[in-house]
PDB file of C-alpha atoms and ligand atoms in Angstrom:
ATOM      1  CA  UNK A   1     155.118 -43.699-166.563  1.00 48.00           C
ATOM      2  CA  UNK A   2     154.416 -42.927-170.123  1.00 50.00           C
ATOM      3  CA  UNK A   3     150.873 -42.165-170.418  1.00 56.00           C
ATOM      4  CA  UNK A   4     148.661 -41.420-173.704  1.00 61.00           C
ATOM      5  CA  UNK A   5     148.388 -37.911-172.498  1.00 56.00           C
ATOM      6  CA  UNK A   6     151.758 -37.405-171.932  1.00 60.00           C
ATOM      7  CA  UNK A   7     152.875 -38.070-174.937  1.00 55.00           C
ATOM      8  CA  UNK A   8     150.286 -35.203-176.408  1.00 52.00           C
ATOM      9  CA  UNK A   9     152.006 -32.372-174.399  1.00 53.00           C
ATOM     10  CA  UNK A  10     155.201 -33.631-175.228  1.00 59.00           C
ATOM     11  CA  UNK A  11     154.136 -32.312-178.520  1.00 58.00           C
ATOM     12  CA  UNK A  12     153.038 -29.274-177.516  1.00 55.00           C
ATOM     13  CA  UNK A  13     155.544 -26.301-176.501  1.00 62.00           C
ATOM     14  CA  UNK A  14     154.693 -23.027-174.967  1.00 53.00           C
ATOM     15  CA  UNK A  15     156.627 -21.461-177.645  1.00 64.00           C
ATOM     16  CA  UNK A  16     154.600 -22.444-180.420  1.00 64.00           C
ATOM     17  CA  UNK A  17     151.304 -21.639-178.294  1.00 66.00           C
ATOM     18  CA  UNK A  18     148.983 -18.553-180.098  1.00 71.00           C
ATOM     19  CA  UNK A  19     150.163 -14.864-178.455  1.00 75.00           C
ATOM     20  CA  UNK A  20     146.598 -14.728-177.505  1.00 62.00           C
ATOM     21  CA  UNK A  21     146.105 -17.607-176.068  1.00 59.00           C
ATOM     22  CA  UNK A  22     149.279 -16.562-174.030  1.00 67.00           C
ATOM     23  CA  UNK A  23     148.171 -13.068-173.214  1.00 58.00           C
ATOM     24  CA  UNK A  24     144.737 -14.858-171.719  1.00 53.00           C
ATOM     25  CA  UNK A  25     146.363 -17.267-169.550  1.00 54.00           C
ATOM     26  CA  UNK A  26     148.155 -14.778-168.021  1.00 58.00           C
ATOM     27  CA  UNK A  27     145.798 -12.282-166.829  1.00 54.00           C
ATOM     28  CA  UNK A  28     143.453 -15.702-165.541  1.00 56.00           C
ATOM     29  CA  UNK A  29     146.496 -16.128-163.619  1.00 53.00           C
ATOM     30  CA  UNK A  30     146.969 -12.301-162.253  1.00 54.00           C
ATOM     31  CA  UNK A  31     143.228 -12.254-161.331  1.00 52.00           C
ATOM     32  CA  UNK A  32     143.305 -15.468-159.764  1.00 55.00           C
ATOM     33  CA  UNK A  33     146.330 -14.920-157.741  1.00 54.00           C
ATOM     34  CA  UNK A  34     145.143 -11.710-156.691  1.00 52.00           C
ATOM     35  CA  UNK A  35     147.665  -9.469-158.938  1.00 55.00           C
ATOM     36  CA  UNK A  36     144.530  -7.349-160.397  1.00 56.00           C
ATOM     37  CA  UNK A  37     141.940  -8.135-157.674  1.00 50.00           C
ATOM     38  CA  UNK A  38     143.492  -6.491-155.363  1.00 49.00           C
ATOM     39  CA  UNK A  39     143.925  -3.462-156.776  1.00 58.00           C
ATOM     40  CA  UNK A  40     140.409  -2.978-157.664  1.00 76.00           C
ATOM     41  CA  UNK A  41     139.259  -3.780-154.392  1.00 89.00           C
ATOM     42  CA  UNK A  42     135.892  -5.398-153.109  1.00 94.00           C
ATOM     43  CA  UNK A  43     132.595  -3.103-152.280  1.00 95.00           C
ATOM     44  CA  UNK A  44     130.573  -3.362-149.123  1.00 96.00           C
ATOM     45  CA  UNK A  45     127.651  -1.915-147.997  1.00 95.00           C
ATOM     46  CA  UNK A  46     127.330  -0.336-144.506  1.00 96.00           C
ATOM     47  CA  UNK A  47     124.976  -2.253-143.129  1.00 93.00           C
ATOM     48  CA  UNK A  48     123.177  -4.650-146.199  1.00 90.00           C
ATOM     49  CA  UNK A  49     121.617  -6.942-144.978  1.00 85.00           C
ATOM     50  CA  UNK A  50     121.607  -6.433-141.027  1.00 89.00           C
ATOM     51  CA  UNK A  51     120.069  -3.277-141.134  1.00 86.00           C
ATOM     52  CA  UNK A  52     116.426  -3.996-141.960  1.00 78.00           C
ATOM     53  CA  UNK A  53     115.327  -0.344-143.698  1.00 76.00           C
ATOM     54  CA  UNK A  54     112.312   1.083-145.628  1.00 71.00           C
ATOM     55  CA  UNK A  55     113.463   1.174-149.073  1.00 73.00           C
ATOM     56  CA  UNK A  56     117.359   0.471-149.903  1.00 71.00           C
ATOM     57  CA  UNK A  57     118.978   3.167-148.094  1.00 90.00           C
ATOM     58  CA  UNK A  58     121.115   0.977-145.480  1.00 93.00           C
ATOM     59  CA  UNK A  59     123.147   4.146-143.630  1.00 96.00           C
ATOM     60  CA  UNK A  60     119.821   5.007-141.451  1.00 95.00           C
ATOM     61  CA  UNK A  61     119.019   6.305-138.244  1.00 95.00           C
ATOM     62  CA  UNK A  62     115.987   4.060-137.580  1.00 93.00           C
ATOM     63  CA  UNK A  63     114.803   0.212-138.476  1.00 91.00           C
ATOM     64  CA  UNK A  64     112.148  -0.154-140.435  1.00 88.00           C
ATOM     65  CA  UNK A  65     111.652   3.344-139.502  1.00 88.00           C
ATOM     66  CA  UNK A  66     111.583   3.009-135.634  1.00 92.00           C
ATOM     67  CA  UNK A  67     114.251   4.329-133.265  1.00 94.00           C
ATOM     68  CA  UNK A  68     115.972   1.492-131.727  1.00 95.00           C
ATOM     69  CA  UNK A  69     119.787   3.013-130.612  1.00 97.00           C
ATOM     70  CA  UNK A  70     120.987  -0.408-129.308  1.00 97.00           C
ATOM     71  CA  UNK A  71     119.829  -2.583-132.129  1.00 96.00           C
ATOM     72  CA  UNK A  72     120.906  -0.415-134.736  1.00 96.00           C
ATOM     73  CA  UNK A  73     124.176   0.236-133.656  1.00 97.00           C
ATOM     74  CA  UNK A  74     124.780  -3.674-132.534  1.00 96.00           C
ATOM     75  CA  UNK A  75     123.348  -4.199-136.179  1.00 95.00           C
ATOM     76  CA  UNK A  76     126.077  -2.050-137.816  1.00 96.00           C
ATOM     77  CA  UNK A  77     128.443  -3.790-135.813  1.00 96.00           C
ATOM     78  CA  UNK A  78     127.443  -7.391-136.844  1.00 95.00           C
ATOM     79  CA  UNK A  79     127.706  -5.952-140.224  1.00 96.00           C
ATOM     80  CA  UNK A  80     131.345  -4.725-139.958  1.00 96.00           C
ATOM     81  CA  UNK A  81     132.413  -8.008-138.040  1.00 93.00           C
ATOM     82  CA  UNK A  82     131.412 -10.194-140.540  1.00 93.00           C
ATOM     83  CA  UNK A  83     133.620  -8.475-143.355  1.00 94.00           C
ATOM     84  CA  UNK A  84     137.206  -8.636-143.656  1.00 94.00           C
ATOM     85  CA  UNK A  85     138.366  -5.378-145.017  1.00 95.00           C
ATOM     86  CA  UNK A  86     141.861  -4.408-146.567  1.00 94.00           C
ATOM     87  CA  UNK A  87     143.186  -1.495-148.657  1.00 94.00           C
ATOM     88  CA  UNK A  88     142.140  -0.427-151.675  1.00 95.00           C
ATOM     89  CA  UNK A  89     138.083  -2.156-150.103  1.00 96.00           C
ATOM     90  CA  UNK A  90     135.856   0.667-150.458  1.00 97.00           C
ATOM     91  CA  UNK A  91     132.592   1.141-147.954  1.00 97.00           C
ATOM     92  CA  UNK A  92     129.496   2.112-149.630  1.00 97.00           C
ATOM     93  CA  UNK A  93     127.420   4.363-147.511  1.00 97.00           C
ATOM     94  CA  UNK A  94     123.777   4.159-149.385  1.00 95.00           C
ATOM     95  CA  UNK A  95     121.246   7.063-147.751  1.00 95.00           C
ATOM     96  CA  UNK A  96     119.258   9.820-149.559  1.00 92.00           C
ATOM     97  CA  UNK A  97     120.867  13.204-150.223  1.00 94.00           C
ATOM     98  CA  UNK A  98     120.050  15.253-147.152  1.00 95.00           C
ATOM     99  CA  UNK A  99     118.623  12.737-144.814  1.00 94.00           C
ATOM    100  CA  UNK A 100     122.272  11.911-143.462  1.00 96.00           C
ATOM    101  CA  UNK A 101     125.982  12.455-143.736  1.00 97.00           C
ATOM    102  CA  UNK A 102     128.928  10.353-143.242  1.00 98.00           C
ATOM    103  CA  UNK A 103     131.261  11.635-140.993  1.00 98.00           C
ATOM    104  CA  UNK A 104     134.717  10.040-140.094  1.00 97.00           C
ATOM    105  CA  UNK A 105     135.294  10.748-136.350  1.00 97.00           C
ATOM    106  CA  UNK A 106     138.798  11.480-134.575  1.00 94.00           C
ATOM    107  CA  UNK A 107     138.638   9.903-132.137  1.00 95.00           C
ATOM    108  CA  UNK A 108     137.150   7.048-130.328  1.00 95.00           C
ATOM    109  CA  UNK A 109     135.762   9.266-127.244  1.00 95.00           C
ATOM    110  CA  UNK A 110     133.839  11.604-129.846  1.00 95.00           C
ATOM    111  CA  UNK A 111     132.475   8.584-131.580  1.00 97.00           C
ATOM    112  CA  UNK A 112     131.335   6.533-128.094  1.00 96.00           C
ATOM    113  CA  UNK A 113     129.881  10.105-126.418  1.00 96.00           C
ATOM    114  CA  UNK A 114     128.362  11.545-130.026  1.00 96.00           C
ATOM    115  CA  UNK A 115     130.714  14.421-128.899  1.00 93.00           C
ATOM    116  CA  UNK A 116     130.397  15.527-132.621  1.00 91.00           C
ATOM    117  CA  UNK A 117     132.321  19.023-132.213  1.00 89.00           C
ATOM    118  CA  UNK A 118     133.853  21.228-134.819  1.00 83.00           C
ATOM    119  CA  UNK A 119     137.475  19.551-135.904  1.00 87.00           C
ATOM    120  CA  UNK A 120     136.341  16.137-134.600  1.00 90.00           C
ATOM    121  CA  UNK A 121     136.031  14.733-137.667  1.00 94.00           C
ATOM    122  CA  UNK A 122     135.601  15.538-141.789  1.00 95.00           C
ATOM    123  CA  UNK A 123     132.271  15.321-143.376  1.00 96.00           C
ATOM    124  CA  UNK A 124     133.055  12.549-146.579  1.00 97.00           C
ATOM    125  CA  UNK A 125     131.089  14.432-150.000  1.00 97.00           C
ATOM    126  CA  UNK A 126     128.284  12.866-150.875  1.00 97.00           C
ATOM    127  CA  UNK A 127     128.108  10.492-153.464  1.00 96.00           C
ATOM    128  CA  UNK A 128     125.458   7.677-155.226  1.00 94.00           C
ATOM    129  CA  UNK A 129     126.715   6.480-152.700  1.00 95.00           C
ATOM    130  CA  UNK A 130     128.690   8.019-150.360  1.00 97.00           C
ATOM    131  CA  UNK A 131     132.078   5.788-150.295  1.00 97.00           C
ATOM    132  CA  UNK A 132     134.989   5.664-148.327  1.00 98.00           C
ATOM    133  CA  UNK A 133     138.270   3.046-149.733  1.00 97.00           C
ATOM    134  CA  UNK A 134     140.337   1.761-147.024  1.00 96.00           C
ATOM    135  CA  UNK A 135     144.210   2.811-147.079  1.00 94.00           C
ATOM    136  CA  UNK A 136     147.190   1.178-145.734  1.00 92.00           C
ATOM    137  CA  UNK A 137     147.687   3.696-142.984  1.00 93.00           C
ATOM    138  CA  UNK A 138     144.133   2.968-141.585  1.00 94.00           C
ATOM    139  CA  UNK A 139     143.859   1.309-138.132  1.00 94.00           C
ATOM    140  CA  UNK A 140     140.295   1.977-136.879  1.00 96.00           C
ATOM    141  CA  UNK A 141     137.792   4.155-138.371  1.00 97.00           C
ATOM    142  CA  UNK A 142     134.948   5.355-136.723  1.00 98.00           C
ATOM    143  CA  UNK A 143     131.467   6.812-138.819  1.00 98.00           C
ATOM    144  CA  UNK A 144     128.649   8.338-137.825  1.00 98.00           C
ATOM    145  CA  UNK A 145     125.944  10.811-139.110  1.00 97.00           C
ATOM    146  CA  UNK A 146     125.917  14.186-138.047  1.00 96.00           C
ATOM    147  CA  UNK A 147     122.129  15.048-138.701  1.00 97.00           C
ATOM    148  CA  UNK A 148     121.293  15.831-135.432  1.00 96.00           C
ATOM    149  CA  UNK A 149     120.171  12.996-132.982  1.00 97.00           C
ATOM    150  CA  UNK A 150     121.340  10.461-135.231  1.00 97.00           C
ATOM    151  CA  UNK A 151     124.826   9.619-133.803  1.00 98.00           C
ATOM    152  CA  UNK A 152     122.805   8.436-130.164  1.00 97.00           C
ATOM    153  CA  UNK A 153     120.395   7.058-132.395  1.00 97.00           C
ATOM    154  CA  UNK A 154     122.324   4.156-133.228  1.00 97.00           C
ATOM    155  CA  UNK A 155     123.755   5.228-136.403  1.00 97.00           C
ATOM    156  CA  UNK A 156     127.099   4.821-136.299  1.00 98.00           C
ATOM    157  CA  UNK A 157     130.033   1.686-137.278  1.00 98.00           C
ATOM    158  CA  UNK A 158     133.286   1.481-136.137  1.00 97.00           C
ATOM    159  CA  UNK A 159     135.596  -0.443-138.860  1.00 96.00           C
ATOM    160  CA  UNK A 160     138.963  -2.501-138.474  1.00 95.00           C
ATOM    161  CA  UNK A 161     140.717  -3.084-141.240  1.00 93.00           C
ATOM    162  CA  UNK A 162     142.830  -6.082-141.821  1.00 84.00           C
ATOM    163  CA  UNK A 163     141.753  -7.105-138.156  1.00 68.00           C
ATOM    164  CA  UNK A 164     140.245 -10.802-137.777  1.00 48.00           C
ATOM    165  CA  UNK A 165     136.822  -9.309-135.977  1.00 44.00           C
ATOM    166  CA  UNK A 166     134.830 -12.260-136.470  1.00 45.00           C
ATOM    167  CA  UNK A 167     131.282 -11.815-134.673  1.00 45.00           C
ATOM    168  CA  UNK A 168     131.249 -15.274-131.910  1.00 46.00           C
ATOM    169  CA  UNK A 169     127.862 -15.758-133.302  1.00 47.00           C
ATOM    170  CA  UNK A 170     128.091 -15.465-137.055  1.00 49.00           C
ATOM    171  CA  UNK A 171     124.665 -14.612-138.112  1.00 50.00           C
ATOM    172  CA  UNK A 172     124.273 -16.422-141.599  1.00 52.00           C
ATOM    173  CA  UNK A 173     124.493 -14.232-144.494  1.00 50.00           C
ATOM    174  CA  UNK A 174     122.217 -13.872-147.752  1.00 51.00           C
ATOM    175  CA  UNK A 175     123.473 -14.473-150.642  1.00 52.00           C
ATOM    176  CA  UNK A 176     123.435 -10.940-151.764  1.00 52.00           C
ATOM    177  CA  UNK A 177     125.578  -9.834-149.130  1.00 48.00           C
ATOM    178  CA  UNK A 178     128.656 -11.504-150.638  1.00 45.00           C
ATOM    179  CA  UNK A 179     130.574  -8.644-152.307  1.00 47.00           C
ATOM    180  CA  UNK A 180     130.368  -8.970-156.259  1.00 46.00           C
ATOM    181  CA  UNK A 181     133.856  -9.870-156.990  1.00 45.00           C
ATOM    182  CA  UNK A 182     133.686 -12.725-154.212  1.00 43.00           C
ATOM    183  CA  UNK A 183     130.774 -14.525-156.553  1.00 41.00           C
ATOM    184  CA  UNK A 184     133.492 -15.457-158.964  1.00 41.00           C
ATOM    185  CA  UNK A 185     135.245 -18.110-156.867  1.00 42.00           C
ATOM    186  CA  UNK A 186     135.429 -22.341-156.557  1.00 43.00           C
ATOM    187  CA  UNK A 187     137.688 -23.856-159.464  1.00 46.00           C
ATOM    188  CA  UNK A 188     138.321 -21.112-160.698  1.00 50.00           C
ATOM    189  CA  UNK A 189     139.317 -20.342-165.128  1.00 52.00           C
ATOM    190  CA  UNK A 190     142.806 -18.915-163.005  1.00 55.00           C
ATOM    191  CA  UNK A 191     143.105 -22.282-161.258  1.00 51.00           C
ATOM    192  CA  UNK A 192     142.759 -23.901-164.030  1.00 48.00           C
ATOM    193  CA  UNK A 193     145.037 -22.044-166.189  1.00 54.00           C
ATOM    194  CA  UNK A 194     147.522 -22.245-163.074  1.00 58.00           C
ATOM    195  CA  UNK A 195     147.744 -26.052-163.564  1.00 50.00           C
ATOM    196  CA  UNK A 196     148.143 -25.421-167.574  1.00 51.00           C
ATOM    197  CA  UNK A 197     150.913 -23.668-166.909  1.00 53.00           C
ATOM    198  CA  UNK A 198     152.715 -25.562-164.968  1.00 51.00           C
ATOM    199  CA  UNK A 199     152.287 -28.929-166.831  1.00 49.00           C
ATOM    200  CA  UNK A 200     153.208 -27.172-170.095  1.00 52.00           C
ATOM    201  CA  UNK A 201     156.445 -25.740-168.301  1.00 61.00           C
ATOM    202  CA  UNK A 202     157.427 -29.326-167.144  1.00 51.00           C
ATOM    203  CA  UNK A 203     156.198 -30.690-170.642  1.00 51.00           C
ATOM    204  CA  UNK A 204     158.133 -27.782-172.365  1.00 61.00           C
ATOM    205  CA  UNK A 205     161.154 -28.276-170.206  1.00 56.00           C
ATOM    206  CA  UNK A 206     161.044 -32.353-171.181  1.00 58.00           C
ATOM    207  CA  UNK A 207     161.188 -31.647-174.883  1.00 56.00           C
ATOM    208  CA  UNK A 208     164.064 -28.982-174.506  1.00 53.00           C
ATOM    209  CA  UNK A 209     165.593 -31.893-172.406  1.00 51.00           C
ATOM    210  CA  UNK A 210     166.231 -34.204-175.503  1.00 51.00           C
ATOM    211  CA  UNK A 211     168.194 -31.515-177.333  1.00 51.00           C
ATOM    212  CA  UNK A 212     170.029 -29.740-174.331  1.00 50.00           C
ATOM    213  CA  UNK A 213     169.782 -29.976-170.191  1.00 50.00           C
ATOM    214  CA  UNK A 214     167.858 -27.940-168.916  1.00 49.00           C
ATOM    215  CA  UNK A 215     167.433 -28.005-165.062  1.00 53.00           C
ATOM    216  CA  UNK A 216     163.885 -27.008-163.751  1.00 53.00           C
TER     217      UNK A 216
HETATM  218 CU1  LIG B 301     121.605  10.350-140.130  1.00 85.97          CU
END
């Protein structure tokens, strides 16, 4: 089954192929097979796009500037459901300096009662925004706002890493809401460089063949 084509990359060796060209294929293939992704991580906003606010802040005590306890804090919860978090993921909490905090609770009883007592939980610093990245010791994490009244107001989103919590009733997500890195996907340049690679190797490994064995 000599084709046209494989007759070309007979010709062609991964030895004599340019250093840069090389060096490129390579990091298309650490990015596609997660090598570099991974440690950077993926960003998520608490809340984007299930949280209807005024404005852009999405870590909020009200919707659309009403107090609605239930429906807030079910609508953090669809949020977190419908994202599949793992270490080195950091969670964006987006509010205005002042207006909120983002405090990690203990333990699950503070979080459910709001029992938001001294040494239940850290404060995180605030930040542009406020972030939190996901370690490998984490098993559930539990955030609220300790402005007064806002914990029972519905502000609040418990988070399991690596767990498979997806919502029974997927609510279908904007486009925006797909974390940046994620918008990069289909046939990938790394899946395509993936296949290179491997043809050249068998090519490359055909061409040593006819001078000495080589076994693949
Ligand atoms: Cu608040």
């Amino acid at each position: 089954m000599t084709s046209r084509v494989d007759m070309l990359l007979r010709s062609w060796s991964w030895s004599r192929a340019p250093a840069l060209f090389k060096v490129v294929l390579l990091l298309a293939i650490s990015v596609e097979t997660g090598l570099i992704h991974n440690v950077q991580g993926k960003n998520y906003t608490v809340g984007a796009d299930y949280v209807n606010v005024v404005g852009n802040a999405s870590w909020t005590n009200t919707i659309n500037g009403l107090s609605q306890p239930a429906a807030l804090e079910a609508a953090y919860q669809k949020w977190a459901d419908s994202v599949n978090f793992t270490v080195g993921d950091t969670i964006n909490f987006d509010y205005e300096r002042g207006q909120h905090t983002v405090y990690l609770v203990d333990t699950k009883s503070a979080y459910t009662s709001c029992a938001l007592t001294a040494g239940s939980g850290q404060t995180l610093p605030y930040g542009t925004p406020t972030t939190y990245t996901i370690k490998d010791t984490d098993v559930v994490l539990y955030f609220t706002c300790t402005v007064s009244g806002h914990c029972r107001a519905g502000q609040k989103v418990k988070i399991v890493p690596f767990g498979v919590t997806v919502s029974p009733t997927p609510a279908p997500l904007p486009p925006n809401n797909v974390p940046d890195s994620a918008h990069a996907s289909s046939p990938s340049m790394g899946t395509i460089a993936m296949l290179l690679l491997v043809l050249l190797s068998i090519f490359q490994a055909q061409s040593y063949g006819s001078k000495s064995p080589v076994t693949l």
